[in-house]
């Protein structure tokens, strides 16, 4: 596919997002630990072999169609936007945007899910019987890294319909102001719209998913050379690797940013905990708190 280049107008919308929409990064940098729910097999890979998270491209995620929900919000509020020539063009272009699922492929967005909830029953259910855990990470140091990304956004997913409508209405207004001021061609307008709603769609989800309490961390890599592939169910799945270590430039040492591991509900809890305690001891992984879920559920 080649390198995805974000033009000037997409960059301007990115600046607007950072200043007015994605204000959560400062809170995360000062706030509580964040947790990533995953399997024990993935935990082994993160702690021992890779020391990084594998972050999948959004159109290959299990729930990627949830991301298209933003189109429903746009359709619900477009009548409230002030009429203008730019609005007419927006509606025309947005219909093209909403009718295809290729826009995430074109944008090359990779997404990573986190939550503030360290013991979530819905998320344990998502990771199956006898194999789930979550990883508590040092947010300030993790998000303080330098990433091989053109765009990096961190935001709390919005489930509240009233707030969703407010955000989308403000974003459309800002996009139309930019189009009017720059007298954009239809082609440039289309690219700005693609970036705006392809990105925003990662952070607006149907209220039915509110129990996930999700933070999303999204990337658009600088080039294809940072993209890797794994095979799952016979399909090649693209992903990027994001280190979960703090690199000490003076000593050259990497310190793992995992601060806590919670073992999910299961029938043989004692042996799982004992095995993981021994694992951490043998691998000399110190400073990681190990605990078990308090959820009254045994698969």
PDB file of C-alpha atoms in Angstrom:
ATOM      1  CA  UNK A   1       0.000   0.000   0.000  1.00  0.00           C
ATOM      2  CA  UNK A   2       2.902   2.350   0.682  1.00  0.00           C
ATOM      3  CA  UNK A   3       3.233   5.150   3.162  1.00  0.00           C
ATOM      4  CA  UNK A   4       0.062   6.948   4.239  1.00  0.00           C
ATOM      5  CA  UNK A   5       0.657  10.689   4.016  1.00  0.00           C
ATOM      6  CA  UNK A   6      -1.601  13.005   6.008  1.00  0.00           C
ATOM      7  CA  UNK A   7      -2.095  16.274   4.146  1.00  0.00           C
ATOM      8  CA  UNK A   8      -2.205  19.763   5.672  1.00  0.00           C
ATOM      9  CA  UNK A   9      -5.953  19.737   6.262  1.00  0.00           C
ATOM     10  CA  UNK A  10      -5.904  16.359   7.999  1.00  0.00           C
ATOM     11  CA  UNK A  11      -3.091  17.659  10.189  1.00  0.00           C
ATOM     12  CA  UNK A  12      -5.228  20.696  11.072  1.00  0.00           C
ATOM     13  CA  UNK A  13      -8.078  18.410  12.140  1.00  0.00           C
ATOM     14  CA  UNK A  14      -5.594  16.365  14.157  1.00  0.00           C
ATOM     15  CA  UNK A  15      -4.562  19.542  16.010  1.00  0.00           C
ATOM     16  CA  UNK A  16      -8.215  20.325  16.672  1.00  0.00           C
ATOM     17  CA  UNK A  17      -8.776  16.821  18.053  1.00  0.00           C
ATOM     18  CA  UNK A  18      -5.831  17.136  20.429  1.00  0.00           C
ATOM     19  CA  UNK A  19      -6.903  20.553  21.708  1.00  0.00           C
ATOM     20  CA  UNK A  20     -10.653  20.005  21.985  1.00  0.00           C
ATOM     21  CA  UNK A  21     -11.594  16.312  21.765  1.00  0.00           C
ATOM     22  CA  UNK A  22      -8.866  13.998  23.040  1.00  0.00           C
ATOM     23  CA  UNK A  23      -8.077  15.718  26.320  1.00  0.00           C
ATOM     24  CA  UNK A  24      -7.635  12.468  28.190  1.00  0.00           C
ATOM     25  CA  UNK A  25      -3.887  12.059  27.752  1.00  0.00           C
ATOM     26  CA  UNK A  26      -3.052  14.585  30.482  1.00  0.00           C
ATOM     27  CA  UNK A  27      -5.448  12.789  32.826  1.00  0.00           C
ATOM     28  CA  UNK A  28      -3.946   9.409  31.976  1.00  0.00           C
ATOM     29  CA  UNK A  29      -0.443  10.719  32.589  1.00  0.00           C
ATOM     30  CA  UNK A  30      -1.463  11.741  36.111  1.00  0.00           C
ATOM     31  CA  UNK A  31      -4.233   9.246  36.758  1.00  0.00           C
ATOM     32  CA  UNK A  32      -4.761   5.610  37.726  1.00  0.00           C
ATOM     33  CA  UNK A  33      -3.205   2.518  36.239  1.00  0.00           C
ATOM     34  CA  UNK A  34      -4.717   1.230  33.003  1.00  0.00           C
ATOM     35  CA  UNK A  35      -5.405  -2.430  32.285  1.00  0.00           C
ATOM     36  CA  UNK A  36      -5.230  -4.530  29.140  1.00  0.00           C
ATOM     37  CA  UNK A  37      -7.284  -7.766  29.164  1.00  0.00           C
ATOM     38  CA  UNK A  38      -5.699 -10.627  27.278  1.00  0.00           C
ATOM     39  CA  UNK A  39      -4.872 -14.349  27.362  1.00  0.00           C
ATOM     40  CA  UNK A  40      -2.187 -16.078  29.421  1.00  0.00           C
ATOM     41  CA  UNK A  41      -0.441 -17.065  26.191  1.00  0.00           C
ATOM     42  CA  UNK A  42      -0.227 -13.391  25.181  1.00  0.00           C
ATOM     43  CA  UNK A  43       1.005 -12.521  28.687  1.00  0.00           C
ATOM     44  CA  UNK A  44       3.901 -14.957  28.282  1.00  0.00           C
ATOM     45  CA  UNK A  45       4.793 -13.337  24.972  1.00  0.00           C
ATOM     46  CA  UNK A  46       4.708  -9.841  26.497  1.00  0.00           C
ATOM     47  CA  UNK A  47       6.710 -10.684  29.633  1.00  0.00           C
ATOM     48  CA  UNK A  48       9.373 -12.921  28.157  1.00  0.00           C
ATOM     49  CA  UNK A  49       9.786 -12.924  24.396  1.00  0.00           C
ATOM     50  CA  UNK A  50       8.548  -9.705  22.830  1.00  0.00           C
ATOM     51  CA  UNK A  51       8.206  -7.235  25.725  1.00  0.00           C
ATOM     52  CA  UNK A  52       5.728  -5.334  23.605  1.00  0.00           C
ATOM     53  CA  UNK A  53       2.036  -5.202  22.792  1.00  0.00           C
ATOM     54  CA  UNK A  54       0.809  -6.387  19.418  1.00  0.00           C
ATOM     55  CA  UNK A  55      -1.654  -3.789  18.170  1.00  0.00           C
ATOM     56  CA  UNK A  56      -3.997  -4.850  15.372  1.00  0.00           C
ATOM     57  CA  UNK A  57      -5.257  -2.766  12.459  1.00  0.00           C
ATOM     58  CA  UNK A  58      -8.855  -1.785  13.141  1.00  0.00           C
ATOM     59  CA  UNK A  59     -10.392  -3.450  10.082  1.00  0.00           C
ATOM     60  CA  UNK A  60      -8.996  -6.790  11.304  1.00  0.00           C
ATOM     61  CA  UNK A  61     -10.270  -6.495  14.877  1.00  0.00           C
ATOM     62  CA  UNK A  62     -13.080  -8.779  16.043  1.00  0.00           C
ATOM     63  CA  UNK A  63     -15.377  -5.820  16.640  1.00  0.00           C
ATOM     64  CA  UNK A  64     -14.282  -3.456  13.853  1.00  0.00           C
ATOM     65  CA  UNK A  65     -17.870  -2.958  12.609  1.00  0.00           C
ATOM     66  CA  UNK A  66     -18.614  -1.227  15.912  1.00  0.00           C
ATOM     67  CA  UNK A  67     -16.409   1.595  14.636  1.00  0.00           C
ATOM     68  CA  UNK A  68     -18.900   2.330  11.844  1.00  0.00           C
ATOM     69  CA  UNK A  69     -21.413   3.388  14.521  1.00  0.00           C
ATOM     70  CA  UNK A  70     -20.243   7.001  14.142  1.00  0.00           C
ATOM     71  CA  UNK A  71     -22.126   7.153  10.828  1.00  0.00           C
ATOM     72  CA  UNK A  72     -25.411   6.709  12.725  1.00  0.00           C
ATOM     73  CA  UNK A  73     -24.567   9.661  14.960  1.00  0.00           C
ATOM     74  CA  UNK A  74     -23.687  11.854  11.975  1.00  0.00           C
ATOM     75  CA  UNK A  75     -26.955  10.986  10.241  1.00  0.00           C
ATOM     76  CA  UNK A  76     -28.885  11.802  13.411  1.00  0.00           C
ATOM     77  CA  UNK A  77     -27.480  15.341  13.818  1.00  0.00           C
ATOM     78  CA  UNK A  78     -26.697  16.525  10.293  1.00  0.00           C
ATOM     79  CA  UNK A  79     -30.043  18.349  10.125  1.00  0.00           C
ATOM     80  CA  UNK A  80     -28.950  20.504  13.076  1.00  0.00           C
ATOM     81  CA  UNK A  81     -25.887  21.832  11.235  1.00  0.00           C
ATOM     82  CA  UNK A  82     -26.277  25.266   9.660  1.00  0.00           C
ATOM     83  CA  UNK A  83     -27.056  25.075   5.933  1.00  0.00           C
ATOM     84  CA  UNK A  84     -24.275  26.061   3.536  1.00  0.00           C
ATOM     85  CA  UNK A  85     -22.686  25.072   0.255  1.00  0.00           C
ATOM     86  CA  UNK A  86     -20.027  23.201   2.232  1.00  0.00           C
ATOM     87  CA  UNK A  87     -22.735  21.245   4.079  1.00  0.00           C
ATOM     88  CA  UNK A  88     -24.222  20.070   0.766  1.00  0.00           C
ATOM     89  CA  UNK A  89     -20.810  18.846  -0.381  1.00  0.00           C
ATOM     90  CA  UNK A  90     -20.223  17.248   3.019  1.00  0.00           C
ATOM     91  CA  UNK A  91     -23.456  15.238   2.768  1.00  0.00           C
ATOM     92  CA  UNK A  92     -22.548  14.083  -0.738  1.00  0.00           C
ATOM     93  CA  UNK A  93     -19.039  13.000   0.280  1.00  0.00           C
ATOM     94  CA  UNK A  94     -20.148  11.486   3.573  1.00  0.00           C
ATOM     95  CA  UNK A  95     -22.586   9.181   1.797  1.00  0.00           C
ATOM     96  CA  UNK A  96     -19.644   7.836  -0.203  1.00  0.00           C
ATOM     97  CA  UNK A  97     -17.575   7.507   2.980  1.00  0.00           C
ATOM     98  CA  UNK A  98     -20.314   5.660   4.890  1.00  0.00           C
ATOM     99  CA  UNK A  99     -21.082   3.261   2.037  1.00  0.00           C
ATOM    100  CA  UNK A 100     -17.649   1.618   2.061  1.00  0.00           C
ATOM    101  CA  UNK A 101     -15.562  -0.176   4.678  1.00  0.00           C
ATOM    102  CA  UNK A 102     -12.286   0.561   2.882  1.00  0.00           C
ATOM    103  CA  UNK A 103     -11.577   3.829   4.678  1.00  0.00           C
ATOM    104  CA  UNK A 104      -9.755   2.144   7.585  1.00  0.00           C
ATOM    105  CA  UNK A 105      -7.587   0.320   5.075  1.00  0.00           C
ATOM    106  CA  UNK A 106      -6.793   3.647   3.412  1.00  0.00           C
ATOM    107  CA  UNK A 107      -5.980   5.333   6.721  1.00  0.00           C
ATOM    108  CA  UNK A 108      -3.992   2.375   8.114  1.00  0.00           C
ATOM    109  CA  UNK A 109      -5.247   2.856  11.700  1.00  0.00           C
ATOM    110  CA  UNK A 110      -4.071   0.484  14.439  1.00  0.00           C
ATOM    111  CA  UNK A 111      -5.948   0.415  17.756  1.00  0.00           C
ATOM    112  CA  UNK A 112      -5.213  -0.812  21.289  1.00  0.00           C
ATOM    113  CA  UNK A 113      -7.843  -1.277  24.006  1.00  0.00           C
ATOM    114  CA  UNK A 114      -7.353  -0.462  27.694  1.00  0.00           C
ATOM    115  CA  UNK A 115      -9.615   0.182  30.659  1.00  0.00           C
ATOM    116  CA  UNK A 116      -9.498   1.661  34.161  1.00  0.00           C
ATOM    117  CA  UNK A 117     -11.483  -1.305  35.538  1.00  0.00           C
ATOM    118  CA  UNK A 118      -9.132  -3.933  37.029  1.00  0.00           C
ATOM    119  CA  UNK A 119     -11.826  -6.587  37.538  1.00  0.00           C
ATOM    120  CA  UNK A 120     -14.521  -6.409  34.855  1.00  0.00           C
ATOM    121  CA  UNK A 121     -16.950  -9.319  34.483  1.00  0.00           C
ATOM    122  CA  UNK A 122     -17.884  -8.433  30.855  1.00  0.00           C
ATOM    123  CA  UNK A 123     -14.200  -8.319  29.894  1.00  0.00           C
ATOM    124  CA  UNK A 124     -13.427 -11.590  31.671  1.00  0.00           C
ATOM    125  CA  UNK A 125     -16.241 -13.163  29.683  1.00  0.00           C
ATOM    126  CA  UNK A 126     -14.665 -11.853  26.481  1.00  0.00           C
ATOM    127  CA  UNK A 127     -11.423 -13.706  27.187  1.00  0.00           C
ATOM    128  CA  UNK A 128     -12.922 -17.128  27.765  1.00  0.00           C
ATOM    129  CA  UNK A 129     -12.699 -19.889  30.303  1.00  0.00           C
ATOM    130  CA  UNK A 130      -9.498 -20.584  32.218  1.00  0.00           C
ATOM    131  CA  UNK A 131      -7.215 -18.361  30.170  1.00  0.00           C
ATOM    132  CA  UNK A 132      -7.918 -14.675  30.894  1.00  0.00           C
ATOM    133  CA  UNK A 133      -5.767 -12.159  32.744  1.00  0.00           C
ATOM    134  CA  UNK A 134      -5.205  -8.439  32.683  1.00  0.00           C
ATOM    135  CA  UNK A 135      -2.013  -6.429  32.698  1.00  0.00           C
ATOM    136  CA  UNK A 136      -1.745  -3.202  34.669  1.00  0.00           C
ATOM    137  CA  UNK A 137       0.723  -0.829  33.038  1.00  0.00           C
ATOM    138  CA  UNK A 138       2.554   2.312  34.105  1.00  0.00           C
ATOM    139  CA  UNK A 139       0.544   4.792  32.018  1.00  0.00           C
ATOM    140  CA  UNK A 140       2.789   7.879  32.270  1.00  0.00           C
ATOM    141  CA  UNK A 141       5.899   5.992  31.132  1.00  0.00           C
ATOM    142  CA  UNK A 142       4.092   3.896  28.529  1.00  0.00           C
ATOM    143  CA  UNK A 143       2.372   6.845  26.860  1.00  0.00           C
ATOM    144  CA  UNK A 144       5.466   8.996  27.281  1.00  0.00           C
ATOM    145  CA  UNK A 145       7.345   6.888  24.720  1.00  0.00           C
ATOM    146  CA  UNK A 146       8.286   8.015  21.253  1.00  0.00           C
ATOM    147  CA  UNK A 147       6.285   6.008  18.714  1.00  0.00           C
ATOM    148  CA  UNK A 148       6.946   5.374  15.024  1.00  0.00           C
ATOM    149  CA  UNK A 149       3.626   6.988  14.216  1.00  0.00           C
ATOM    150  CA  UNK A 150       2.406   9.971  12.208  1.00  0.00           C
ATOM    151  CA  UNK A 151      -0.581  10.319  14.523  1.00  0.00           C
ATOM    152  CA  UNK A 152      -1.070   8.972  18.039  1.00  0.00           C
ATOM    153  CA  UNK A 153      -4.316   9.594  19.917  1.00  0.00           C
ATOM    154  CA  UNK A 154      -5.347   8.391  23.355  1.00  0.00           C
ATOM    155  CA  UNK A 155      -8.943   8.879  24.381  1.00  0.00           C
ATOM    156  CA  UNK A 156     -11.697   7.522  26.537  1.00  0.00           C
ATOM    157  CA  UNK A 157     -14.387   5.948  24.371  1.00  0.00           C
ATOM    158  CA  UNK A 158     -17.665   7.911  24.499  1.00  0.00           C
ATOM    159  CA  UNK A 159     -20.850   5.882  24.998  1.00  0.00           C
ATOM    160  CA  UNK A 160     -23.261   8.602  26.120  1.00  0.00           C
ATOM    161  CA  UNK A 161     -25.525   9.511  23.190  1.00  0.00           C
ATOM    162  CA  UNK A 162     -25.964  13.145  24.199  1.00  0.00           C
ATOM    163  CA  UNK A 163     -22.215  13.667  24.445  1.00  0.00           C
ATOM    164  CA  UNK A 164     -21.654  11.802  21.165  1.00  0.00           C
ATOM    165  CA  UNK A 165     -24.047  14.122  19.344  1.00  0.00           C
ATOM    166  CA  UNK A 166     -22.368  17.177  20.871  1.00  0.00           C
ATOM    167  CA  UNK A 167     -18.870  16.012  19.836  1.00  0.00           C
ATOM    168  CA  UNK A 168     -19.897  15.081  16.285  1.00  0.00           C
ATOM    169  CA  UNK A 169     -21.767  18.362  15.805  1.00  0.00           C
ATOM    170  CA  UNK A 170     -18.719  20.367  16.950  1.00  0.00           C
ATOM    171  CA  UNK A 171     -16.392  18.330  14.734  1.00  0.00           C
ATOM    172  CA  UNK A 172     -18.578  18.826  11.643  1.00  0.00           C
ATOM    173  CA  UNK A 173     -18.776  22.548  12.367  1.00  0.00           C
ATOM    174  CA  UNK A 174     -14.988  22.779  12.653  1.00  0.00           C
ATOM    175  CA  UNK A 175     -14.453  20.727   9.486  1.00  0.00           C
ATOM    176  CA  UNK A 176     -16.817  22.942   7.480  1.00  0.00           C
ATOM    177  CA  UNK A 177     -15.083  26.072   8.816  1.00  0.00           C
ATOM    178  CA  UNK A 178     -11.752  24.687   7.624  1.00  0.00           C
ATOM    179  CA  UNK A 179     -13.189  23.829   4.217  1.00  0.00           C
ATOM    180  CA  UNK A 180     -14.725  27.298   3.844  1.00  0.00           C
ATOM    181  CA  UNK A 181     -11.592  29.170   4.936  1.00  0.00           C
ATOM    182  CA  UNK A 182      -9.283  27.186   2.652  1.00  0.00           C
ATOM    183  CA  UNK A 183     -11.732  26.821  -0.237  1.00  0.00           C
ATOM    184  CA  UNK A 184     -10.848  23.132  -0.454  1.00  0.00           C
ATOM    185  CA  UNK A 185     -11.238  21.121  -3.609  1.00  0.00           C
ATOM    186  CA  UNK A 186     -13.636  18.191  -3.400  1.00  0.00           C
ATOM    187  CA  UNK A 187     -10.675  15.804  -3.401  1.00  0.00           C
ATOM    188  CA  UNK A 188      -9.012  17.550  -0.426  1.00  0.00           C
ATOM    189  CA  UNK A 189     -12.379  17.808   1.334  1.00  0.00           C
ATOM    190  CA  UNK A 190     -12.850  14.056   0.862  1.00  0.00           C
ATOM    191  CA  UNK A 191      -9.420  13.284   2.371  1.00  0.00           C
ATOM    192  CA  UNK A 192     -10.070  15.562   5.370  1.00  0.00           C
ATOM    193  CA  UNK A 193     -13.450  13.918   5.912  1.00  0.00           C
ATOM    194  CA  UNK A 194     -11.873  10.460   5.662  1.00  0.00           C
ATOM    195  CA  UNK A 195      -9.307  11.295   8.324  1.00  0.00           C
ATOM    196  CA  UNK A 196     -11.800  13.100  10.577  1.00  0.00           C
ATOM    197  CA  UNK A 197     -14.439  10.395  10.828  1.00  0.00           C
ATOM    198  CA  UNK A 198     -12.152   7.422  10.347  1.00  0.00           C
ATOM    199  CA  UNK A 199     -10.312   8.611  13.455  1.00  0.00           C
ATOM    200  CA  UNK A 200     -13.310   9.811  15.455  1.00  0.00           C
ATOM    201  CA  UNK A 201     -15.134   6.542  14.773  1.00  0.00           C
ATOM    202  CA  UNK A 202     -12.562   4.722  16.914  1.00  0.00           C
ATOM    203  CA  UNK A 203     -13.740   6.659  19.979  1.00  0.00           C
ATOM    204  CA  UNK A 204     -17.529   6.654  19.628  1.00  0.00           C
ATOM    205  CA  UNK A 205     -19.284   3.365  20.348  1.00  0.00           C
ATOM    206  CA  UNK A 206     -22.859   2.210  20.800  1.00  0.00           C
ATOM    207  CA  UNK A 207     -24.141   2.664  24.393  1.00  0.00           C
ATOM    208  CA  UNK A 208     -24.642  -1.117  24.632  1.00  0.00           C
ATOM    209  CA  UNK A 209     -20.849  -1.465  24.984  1.00  0.00           C
ATOM    210  CA  UNK A 210     -20.552   0.973  27.908  1.00  0.00           C
ATOM    211  CA  UNK A 211     -19.692  -1.831  30.361  1.00  0.00           C
ATOM    212  CA  UNK A 212     -16.294  -2.123  28.620  1.00  0.00           C
ATOM    213  CA  UNK A 213     -15.246   1.296  30.017  1.00  0.00           C
ATOM    214  CA  UNK A 214     -12.676   1.454  27.252  1.00  0.00           C
ATOM    215  CA  UNK A 215      -9.746   3.709  26.535  1.00  0.00           C
ATOM    216  CA  UNK A 216      -8.492   3.525  22.965  1.00  0.00           C
ATOM    217  CA  UNK A 217      -4.946   4.162  21.851  1.00  0.00           C
ATOM    218  CA  UNK A 218      -4.645   4.564  18.064  1.00  0.00           C
ATOM    219  CA  UNK A 219      -1.699   4.879  15.693  1.00  0.00           C
ATOM    220  CA  UNK A 220      -1.105   5.637  12.038  1.00  0.00           C
ATOM    221  CA  UNK A 221       2.426   4.305  11.398  1.00  0.00           C
ATOM    222  CA  UNK A 222       4.922   6.323   9.400  1.00  0.00           C
ATOM    223  CA  UNK A 223       5.560   3.548   6.909  1.00  0.00           C
ATOM    224  CA  UNK A 224       4.780  -0.072   6.119  1.00  0.00           C
ATOM    225  CA  UNK A 225       8.180  -1.208   7.382  1.00  0.00           C
ATOM    226  CA  UNK A 226       6.806  -1.054  10.947  1.00  0.00           C
ATOM    227  CA  UNK A 227       3.954  -3.459  10.142  1.00  0.00           C
ATOM    228  CA  UNK A 228       4.130  -7.180  11.007  1.00  0.00           C
ATOM    229  CA  UNK A 229       1.753 -10.079  10.340  1.00  0.00           C
ATOM    230  CA  UNK A 230       0.428 -13.027  12.308  1.00  0.00           C
ATOM    231  CA  UNK A 231      -1.781 -15.831  11.046  1.00  0.00           C
ATOM    232  CA  UNK A 232      -5.121 -16.432  12.762  1.00  0.00           C
ATOM    233  CA  UNK A 233      -7.773 -18.838  11.468  1.00  0.00           C
ATOM    234  CA  UNK A 234      -5.987 -18.967   8.140  1.00  0.00           C
ATOM    235  CA  UNK A 235      -5.879 -15.184   7.654  1.00  0.00           C
ATOM    236  CA  UNK A 236      -2.888 -12.813   7.679  1.00  0.00           C
ATOM    237  CA  UNK A 237      -3.546 -10.188  10.372  1.00  0.00           C
ATOM    238  CA  UNK A 238      -1.508  -6.931  10.288  1.00  0.00           C
ATOM    239  CA  UNK A 239      -0.208  -5.525  13.552  1.00  0.00           C
ATOM    240  CA  UNK A 240       2.445  -3.203  14.932  1.00  0.00           C
ATOM    241  CA  UNK A 241       4.644  -3.706  17.974  1.00  0.00           C
ATOM    242  CA  UNK A 242       4.615  -1.128  20.766  1.00  0.00           C
ATOM    243  CA  UNK A 243       7.242  -1.643  23.497  1.00  0.00           C
ATOM    244  CA  UNK A 244       6.071  -1.994  27.080  1.00  0.00           C
ATOM    245  CA  UNK A 245       9.494  -1.149  28.488  1.00  0.00           C
ATOM    246  CA  UNK A 246      11.224   1.963  29.762  1.00  0.00           C
ATOM    247  CA  UNK A 247      14.580   2.300  28.029  1.00  0.00           C
ATOM    248  CA  UNK A 248      17.411   3.787  30.104  1.00  0.00           C
ATOM    249  CA  UNK A 249      19.659   5.618  27.641  1.00  0.00           C
ATOM    250  CA  UNK A 250      22.560   5.746  30.139  1.00  0.00           C
ATOM    251  CA  UNK A 251      22.670   2.060  31.067  1.00  0.00           C
ATOM    252  CA  UNK A 252      21.083   0.659  27.917  1.00  0.00           C
ATOM    253  CA  UNK A 253      18.725  -1.408  30.066  1.00  0.00           C
ATOM    254  CA  UNK A 254      15.017  -1.917  29.427  1.00  0.00           C
ATOM    255  CA  UNK A 255      12.680  -2.023  32.430  1.00  0.00           C
ATOM    256  CA  UNK A 256       9.306  -3.658  31.976  1.00  0.00           C
ATOM    257  CA  UNK A 257       6.388  -1.269  32.538  1.00  0.00           C
ATOM    258  CA  UNK A 258       4.042  -3.990  33.777  1.00  0.00           C
ATOM    259  CA  UNK A 259       3.088  -3.142  37.358  1.00  0.00           C
ATOM    260  CA  UNK A 260       0.302  -5.616  38.070  1.00  0.00           C
ATOM    261  CA  UNK A 261      -1.137  -8.891  36.772  1.00  0.00           C
ATOM    262  CA  UNK A 262      -4.639 -10.024  37.698  1.00  0.00           C
ATOM    263  CA  UNK A 263      -5.606 -13.641  37.023  1.00  0.00           C
ATOM    264  CA  UNK A 264      -9.165 -13.939  35.789  1.00  0.00           C
ATOM    265  CA  UNK A 265     -11.850 -16.252  37.232  1.00  0.00           C
ATOM    266  CA  UNK A 266     -11.231 -19.944  36.663  1.00  0.00           C
ATOM    267  CA  UNK A 267     -11.793 -23.344  38.239  1.00  0.00           C
ATOM    268  CA  UNK A 268      -8.148 -24.165  39.077  1.00  0.00           C
ATOM    269  CA  UNK A 269      -7.119 -20.813  40.469  1.00  0.00           C
ATOM    270  CA  UNK A 270      -4.501 -21.993  42.991  1.00  0.00           C
ATOM    271  CA  UNK A 271      -2.329 -23.869  40.495  1.00  0.00           C
ATOM    272  CA  UNK A 272      -2.515 -20.998  38.015  1.00  0.00           C
ATOM    273  CA  UNK A 273      -1.381 -18.505  40.638  1.00  0.00           C
ATOM    274  CA  UNK A 274       1.415 -20.778  41.876  1.00  0.00           C
ATOM    275  CA  UNK A 275       2.670 -21.345  38.352  1.00  0.00           C
ATOM    276  CA  UNK A 276       2.710 -17.631  37.573  1.00  0.00           C
ATOM    277  CA  UNK A 277       4.480 -16.787  40.855  1.00  0.00           C
ATOM    278  CA  UNK A 278       7.200 -19.313  40.000  1.00  0.00           C
ATOM    279  CA  UNK A 279       7.394 -17.950  36.446  1.00  0.00           C
ATOM    280  CA  UNK A 280       7.975 -14.380  37.698  1.00  0.00           C
ATOM    281  CA  UNK A 281      10.626 -15.646  40.122  1.00  0.00           C
ATOM    282  CA  UNK A 282      12.544 -17.659  37.501  1.00  0.00           C
ATOM    283  CA  UNK A 283      12.396 -14.821  34.968  1.00  0.00           C
ATOM    284  CA  UNK A 284      13.518 -12.375  37.691  1.00  0.00           C
ATOM    285  CA  UNK A 285      10.572 -10.076  36.971  1.00  0.00           C
ATOM    286  CA  UNK A 286      10.468  -8.047  40.150  1.00  0.00           C
ATOM    287  CA  UNK A 287       8.071  -5.301  41.212  1.00  0.00           C
ATOM    288  CA  UNK A 288       4.977  -6.869  39.613  1.00  0.00           C
ATOM    289  CA  UNK A 289       1.978  -7.230  41.910  1.00  0.00           C
ATOM    290  CA  UNK A 290       0.147 -10.507  41.355  1.00  0.00           C
ATOM    291  CA  UNK A 291      -3.474 -10.912  42.377  1.00  0.00           C
ATOM    292  CA  UNK A 292      -6.653 -12.809  41.472  1.00  0.00           C
ATOM    293  CA  UNK A 293     -10.068 -11.661  40.375  1.00  0.00           C
ATOM    294  CA  UNK A 294     -12.684 -11.146  43.060  1.00  0.00           C
ATOM    295  CA  UNK A 295     -15.469 -11.791  40.583  1.00  0.00           C
ATOM    296  CA  UNK A 296     -17.676 -14.604  41.992  1.00  0.00           C
ATOM    297  CA  UNK A 297     -17.507 -16.619  38.813  1.00  0.00           C
ATOM    298  CA  UNK A 298     -15.833 -19.906  38.022  1.00  0.00           C
ATOM    299  CA  UNK A 299     -15.828 -21.096  34.426  1.00  0.00           C
TER     300      UNK A 299
END
